Short mmCIF file of C-alpha atoms in Angstrom, two decimals:
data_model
loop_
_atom_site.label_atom_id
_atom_site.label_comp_id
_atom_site.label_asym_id
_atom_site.label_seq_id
_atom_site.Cartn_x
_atom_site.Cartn_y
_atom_site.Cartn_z
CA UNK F 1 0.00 0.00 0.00
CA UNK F 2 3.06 2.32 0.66
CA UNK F 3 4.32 1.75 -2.29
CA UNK F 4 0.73 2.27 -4.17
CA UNK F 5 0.65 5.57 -2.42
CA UNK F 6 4.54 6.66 -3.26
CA UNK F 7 3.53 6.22 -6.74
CA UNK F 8 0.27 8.47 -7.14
CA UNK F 9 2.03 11.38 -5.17
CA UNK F 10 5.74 11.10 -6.48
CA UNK F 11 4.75 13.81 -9.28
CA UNK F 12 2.47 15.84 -7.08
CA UNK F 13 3.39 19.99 -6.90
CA UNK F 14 2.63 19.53 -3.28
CA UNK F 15 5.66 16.81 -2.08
CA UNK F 16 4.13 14.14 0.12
CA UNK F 17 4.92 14.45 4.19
CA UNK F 18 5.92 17.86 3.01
CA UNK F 19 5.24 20.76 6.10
CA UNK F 20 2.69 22.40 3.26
CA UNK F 21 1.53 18.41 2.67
CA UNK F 22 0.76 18.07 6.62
CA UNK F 23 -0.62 21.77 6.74
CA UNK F 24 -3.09 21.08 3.74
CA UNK F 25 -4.38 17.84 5.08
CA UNK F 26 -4.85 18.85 8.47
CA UNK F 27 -7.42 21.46 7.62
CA UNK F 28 -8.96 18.39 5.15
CA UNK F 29 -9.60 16.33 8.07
CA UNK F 30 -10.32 19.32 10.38
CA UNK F 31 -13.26 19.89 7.39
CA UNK F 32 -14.22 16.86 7.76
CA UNK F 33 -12.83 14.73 5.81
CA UNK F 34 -11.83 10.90 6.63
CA UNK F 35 -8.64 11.60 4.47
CA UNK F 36 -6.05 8.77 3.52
CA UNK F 37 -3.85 11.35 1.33
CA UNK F 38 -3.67 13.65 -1.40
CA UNK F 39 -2.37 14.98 -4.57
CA UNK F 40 -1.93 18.48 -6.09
CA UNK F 41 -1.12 19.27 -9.77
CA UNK F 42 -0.14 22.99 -10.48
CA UNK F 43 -1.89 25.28 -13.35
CA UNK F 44 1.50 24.50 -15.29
CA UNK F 45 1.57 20.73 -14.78
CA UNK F 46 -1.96 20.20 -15.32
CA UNK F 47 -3.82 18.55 -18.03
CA UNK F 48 -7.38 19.53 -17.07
CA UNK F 49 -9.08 22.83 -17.99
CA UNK F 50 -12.06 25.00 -18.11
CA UNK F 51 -14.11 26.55 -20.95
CA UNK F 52 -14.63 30.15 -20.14
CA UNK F 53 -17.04 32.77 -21.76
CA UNK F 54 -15.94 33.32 -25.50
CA UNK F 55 -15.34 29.34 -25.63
CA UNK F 56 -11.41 30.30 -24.51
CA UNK F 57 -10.12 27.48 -22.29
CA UNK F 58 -7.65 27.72 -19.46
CA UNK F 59 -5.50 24.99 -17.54
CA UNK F 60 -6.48 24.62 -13.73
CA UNK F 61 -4.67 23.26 -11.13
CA UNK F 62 -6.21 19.68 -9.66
CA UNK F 63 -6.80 18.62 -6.45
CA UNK F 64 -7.18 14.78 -6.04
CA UNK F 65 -8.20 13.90 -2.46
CA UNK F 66 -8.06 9.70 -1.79
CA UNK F 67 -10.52 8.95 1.41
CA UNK F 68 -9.94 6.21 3.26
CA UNK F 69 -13.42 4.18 2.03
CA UNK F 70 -16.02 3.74 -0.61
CA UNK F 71 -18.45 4.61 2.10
CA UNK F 72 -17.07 7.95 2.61
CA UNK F 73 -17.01 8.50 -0.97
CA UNK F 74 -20.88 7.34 -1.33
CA UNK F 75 -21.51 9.88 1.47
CA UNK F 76 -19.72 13.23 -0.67
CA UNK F 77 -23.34 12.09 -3.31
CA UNK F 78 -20.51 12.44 -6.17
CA UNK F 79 -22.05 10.50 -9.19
CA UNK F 80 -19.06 8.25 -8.91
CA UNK F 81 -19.57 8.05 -13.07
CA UNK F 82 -19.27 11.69 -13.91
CA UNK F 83 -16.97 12.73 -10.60
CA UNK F 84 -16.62 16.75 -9.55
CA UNK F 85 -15.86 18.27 -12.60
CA UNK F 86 -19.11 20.22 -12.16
CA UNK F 87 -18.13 21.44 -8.76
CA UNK F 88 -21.73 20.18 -7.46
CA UNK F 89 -19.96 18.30 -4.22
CA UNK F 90 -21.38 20.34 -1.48
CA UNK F 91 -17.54 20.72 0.10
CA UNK F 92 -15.46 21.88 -3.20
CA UNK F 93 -15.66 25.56 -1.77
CA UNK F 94 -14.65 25.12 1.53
CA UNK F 95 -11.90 22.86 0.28
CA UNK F 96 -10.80 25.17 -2.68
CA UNK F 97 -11.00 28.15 -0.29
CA UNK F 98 -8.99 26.31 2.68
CA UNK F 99 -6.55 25.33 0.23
CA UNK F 100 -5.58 28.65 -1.38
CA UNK F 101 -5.53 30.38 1.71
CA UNK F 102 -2.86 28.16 3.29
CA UNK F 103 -1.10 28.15 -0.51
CA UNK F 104 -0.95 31.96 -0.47
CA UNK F 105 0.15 32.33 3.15
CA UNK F 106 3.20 30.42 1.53
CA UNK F 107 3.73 33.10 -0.64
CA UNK F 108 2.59 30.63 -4.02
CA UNK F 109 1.84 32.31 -6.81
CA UNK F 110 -1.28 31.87 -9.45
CA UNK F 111 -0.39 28.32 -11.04
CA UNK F 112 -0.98 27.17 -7.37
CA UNK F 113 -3.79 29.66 -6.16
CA UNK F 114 -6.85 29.56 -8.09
CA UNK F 115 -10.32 29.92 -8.04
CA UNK F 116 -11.04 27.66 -10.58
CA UNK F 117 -9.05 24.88 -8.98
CA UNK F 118 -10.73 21.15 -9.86
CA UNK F 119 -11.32 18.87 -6.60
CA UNK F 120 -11.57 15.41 -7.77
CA UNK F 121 -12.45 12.23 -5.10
CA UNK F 122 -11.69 9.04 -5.34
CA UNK F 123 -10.40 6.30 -2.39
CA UNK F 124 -7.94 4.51 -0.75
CA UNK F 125 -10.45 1.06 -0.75
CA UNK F 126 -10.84 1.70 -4.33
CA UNK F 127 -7.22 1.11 -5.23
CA UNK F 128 -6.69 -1.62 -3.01
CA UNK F 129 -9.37 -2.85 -4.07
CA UNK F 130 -8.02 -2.90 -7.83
CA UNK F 131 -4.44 -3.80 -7.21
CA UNK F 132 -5.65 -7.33 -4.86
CA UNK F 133 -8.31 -8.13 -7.72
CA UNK F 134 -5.08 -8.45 -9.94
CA UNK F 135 -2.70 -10.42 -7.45
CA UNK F 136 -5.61 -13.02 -6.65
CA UNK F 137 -6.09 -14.16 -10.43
CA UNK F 138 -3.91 -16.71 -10.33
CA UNK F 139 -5.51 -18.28 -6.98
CA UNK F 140 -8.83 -17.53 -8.30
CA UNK F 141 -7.98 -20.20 -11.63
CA UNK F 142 -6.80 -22.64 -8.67
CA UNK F 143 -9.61 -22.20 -7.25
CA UNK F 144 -12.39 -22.81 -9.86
CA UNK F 145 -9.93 -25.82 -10.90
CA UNK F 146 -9.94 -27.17 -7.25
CA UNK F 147 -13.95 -26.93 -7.17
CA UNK F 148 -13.93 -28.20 -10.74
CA UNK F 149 -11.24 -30.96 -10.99
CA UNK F 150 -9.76 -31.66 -14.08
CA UNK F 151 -11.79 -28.22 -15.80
CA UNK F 152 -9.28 -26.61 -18.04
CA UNK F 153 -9.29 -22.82 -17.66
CA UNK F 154 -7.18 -20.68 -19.61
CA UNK F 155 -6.98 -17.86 -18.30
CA UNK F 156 -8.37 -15.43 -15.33
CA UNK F 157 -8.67 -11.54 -16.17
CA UNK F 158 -9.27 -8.79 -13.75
CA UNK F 159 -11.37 -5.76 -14.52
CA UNK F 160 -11.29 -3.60 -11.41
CA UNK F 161 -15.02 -4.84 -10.80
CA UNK F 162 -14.80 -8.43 -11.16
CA UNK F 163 -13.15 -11.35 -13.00
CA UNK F 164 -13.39 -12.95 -16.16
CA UNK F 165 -12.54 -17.30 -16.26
CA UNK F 166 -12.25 -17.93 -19.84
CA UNK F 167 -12.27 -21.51 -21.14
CA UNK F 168 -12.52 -23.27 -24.21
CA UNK F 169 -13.66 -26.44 -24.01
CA UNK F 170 -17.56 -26.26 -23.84
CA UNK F 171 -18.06 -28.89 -21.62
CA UNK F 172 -15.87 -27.23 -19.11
CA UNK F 173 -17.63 -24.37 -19.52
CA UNK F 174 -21.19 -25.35 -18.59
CA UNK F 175 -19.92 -27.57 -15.67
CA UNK F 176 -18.19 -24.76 -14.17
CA UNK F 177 -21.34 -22.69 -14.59
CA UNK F 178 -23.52 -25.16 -13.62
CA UNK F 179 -22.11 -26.10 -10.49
CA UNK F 180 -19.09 -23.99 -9.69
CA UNK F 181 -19.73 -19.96 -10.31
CA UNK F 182 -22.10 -19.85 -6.89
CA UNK F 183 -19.40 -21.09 -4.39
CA UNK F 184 -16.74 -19.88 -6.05
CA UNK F 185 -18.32 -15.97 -6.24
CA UNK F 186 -18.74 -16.46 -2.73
CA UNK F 187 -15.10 -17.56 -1.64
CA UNK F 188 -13.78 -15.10 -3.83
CA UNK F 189 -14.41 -11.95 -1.42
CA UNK F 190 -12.97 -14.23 1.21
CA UNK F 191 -9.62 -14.84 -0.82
CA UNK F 192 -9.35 -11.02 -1.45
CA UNK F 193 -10.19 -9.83 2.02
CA UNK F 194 -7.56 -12.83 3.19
CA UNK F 195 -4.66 -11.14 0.72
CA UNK F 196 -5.81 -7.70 2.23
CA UNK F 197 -3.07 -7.07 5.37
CA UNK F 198 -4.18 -3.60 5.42
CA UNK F 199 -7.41 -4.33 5.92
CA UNK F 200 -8.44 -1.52 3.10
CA UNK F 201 -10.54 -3.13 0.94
CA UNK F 202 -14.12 -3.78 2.20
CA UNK F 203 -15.55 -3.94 -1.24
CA UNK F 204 -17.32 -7.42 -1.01
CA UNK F 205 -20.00 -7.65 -4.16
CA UNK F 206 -17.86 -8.37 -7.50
CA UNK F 207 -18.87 -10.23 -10.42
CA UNK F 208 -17.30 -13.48 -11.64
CA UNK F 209 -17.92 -13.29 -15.92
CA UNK F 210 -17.47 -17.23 -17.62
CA UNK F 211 -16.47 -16.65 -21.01
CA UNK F 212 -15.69 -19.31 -23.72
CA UNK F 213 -12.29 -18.44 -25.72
CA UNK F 214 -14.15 -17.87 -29.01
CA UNK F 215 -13.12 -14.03 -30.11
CA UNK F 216 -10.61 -16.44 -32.95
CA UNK F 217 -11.69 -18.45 -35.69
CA UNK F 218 -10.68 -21.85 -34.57
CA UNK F 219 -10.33 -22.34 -30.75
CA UNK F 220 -7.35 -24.90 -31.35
CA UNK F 221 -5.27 -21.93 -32.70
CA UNK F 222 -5.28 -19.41 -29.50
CA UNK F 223 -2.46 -19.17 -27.87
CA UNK F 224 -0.67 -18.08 -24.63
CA UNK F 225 0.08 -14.47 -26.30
CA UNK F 226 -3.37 -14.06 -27.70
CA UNK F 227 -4.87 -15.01 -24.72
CA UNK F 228 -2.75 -12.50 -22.98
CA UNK F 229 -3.56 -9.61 -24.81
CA UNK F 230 -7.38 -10.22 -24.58
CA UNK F 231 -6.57 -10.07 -20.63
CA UNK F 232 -5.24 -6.44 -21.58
CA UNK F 233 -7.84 -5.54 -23.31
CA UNK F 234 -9.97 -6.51 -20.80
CA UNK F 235 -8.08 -4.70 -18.34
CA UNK F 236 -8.45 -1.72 -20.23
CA UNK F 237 -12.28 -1.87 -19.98
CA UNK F 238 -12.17 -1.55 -16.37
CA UNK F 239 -15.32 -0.02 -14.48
CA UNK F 240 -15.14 3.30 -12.21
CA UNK F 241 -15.35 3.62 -8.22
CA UNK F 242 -16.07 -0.42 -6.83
CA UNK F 243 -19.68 0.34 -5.20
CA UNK F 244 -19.46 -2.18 -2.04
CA UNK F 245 -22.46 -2.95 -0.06
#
């Protein structure tokens, strides 16, 4: 999870455990907020603007706040599908105005202070929740095989909501469906909350897709690579915010 963390803030304008850092996300929680961390992206770094009067645009600064849960994100009534960039969560102006006023006492100029500043919200739980879907594939293959035995699967994909067990062997396929996909969707929350030792992720409701292999012309001809990059492409489909229960 460090390491997860090092890695979204390691470009951030604001450096993490930073004196600013500590100063901005003590008036975040003081707000409020059940914070895990931040990130900040100057007017100059950022890639996000706004379309002003006269359809001119101009580059904002970002502020990405992480909460610790999906239930505090649920409880900001963000439309986890279209986010803030509307500025509708009831807290962006008390955040934006906290923010710049601790920025300016620090003497930064206008690529940090503005007042069109974007504050974006996602969480901690969603991440971990991501990254442990992808290091239980494997022992989610072992264990459809174990409640299956001798059930060929050929691969297990990971789309940040749920997994995908594709097979190609029909057979297989409607055993596994038949009598497998109940118990095994319910030991797979089990498995992930197991890997969790940060006890993040308390996402429980994913979905468990059964797929035959039959995106090629002849089955017999798919190989390891192919099958690899239709787990990428999957991947690349992956859903927004987990919802939880």
């Amino acid at each position: 999870m460090d390491d997860m963390i090092r890695d979204l803030t390691k470009e951030s304008d604001i450096a993490f455990g930073s004196h600013l850092y500590q100063e901005v996300a003590r008036r975040l929680v003081d707000a409020g907020l059940n914070l895990a961390f931040f990130a900040f992206t100057t007017r100059e770094h950022s890639s996000c603007a706004r379309t002003l009067d006269g359809d001119d645009t101009v580059s904002c600064p970002v502020l990405t706040l992480y909460l610790r849960y999906n239930a505090d994100f649920r409880q900001t009534g963000i439309d986890p599908h279209h986010g803030n960039w509307d500025d509708k969560w009831a807290q962006t102006r008390t955040v934006r105005d906290a923010l710049n006023a601790i920025l300016q006492r620090h003497g930064l100029d206008n690529c940090y202070v503005s007042g069109r500043t974007f504050i974006f919200v996602r969480t901690l739980e969603e991440l971990a929740f991501r990254q442990l879907g992808k290091e239980c594939a494997d022992e989610v293959k072992r264990l459809v095989i174990a409640e299956a035995p001798g059930v060929h699967v050929d691969g297990v994909y990971w789309d940040g909501a749920g997994y995908y067990v594709l097979m190609r062997d029909k057979a297989d396929y409607k055993r596994v469906k038949r009598n497998v996909r109940a118990n095994v969707t319910k030991a797979v929350p089990k498995l992930l909350a197991s890997a969790d030792t940060d006890g993040i992720a308390r996402t429980t409701k994913l979905r468990l897709n059964l797929d035959m292999v039959r995106s090629f012309p002849c089955n017999s001809c798919v190989g390891d690579g192919q099958l690899r990059r239709f787990g990428r492409a999957i991947a690349c489909t992956g859903a927004a915010v987990a919802s939880g229960s």
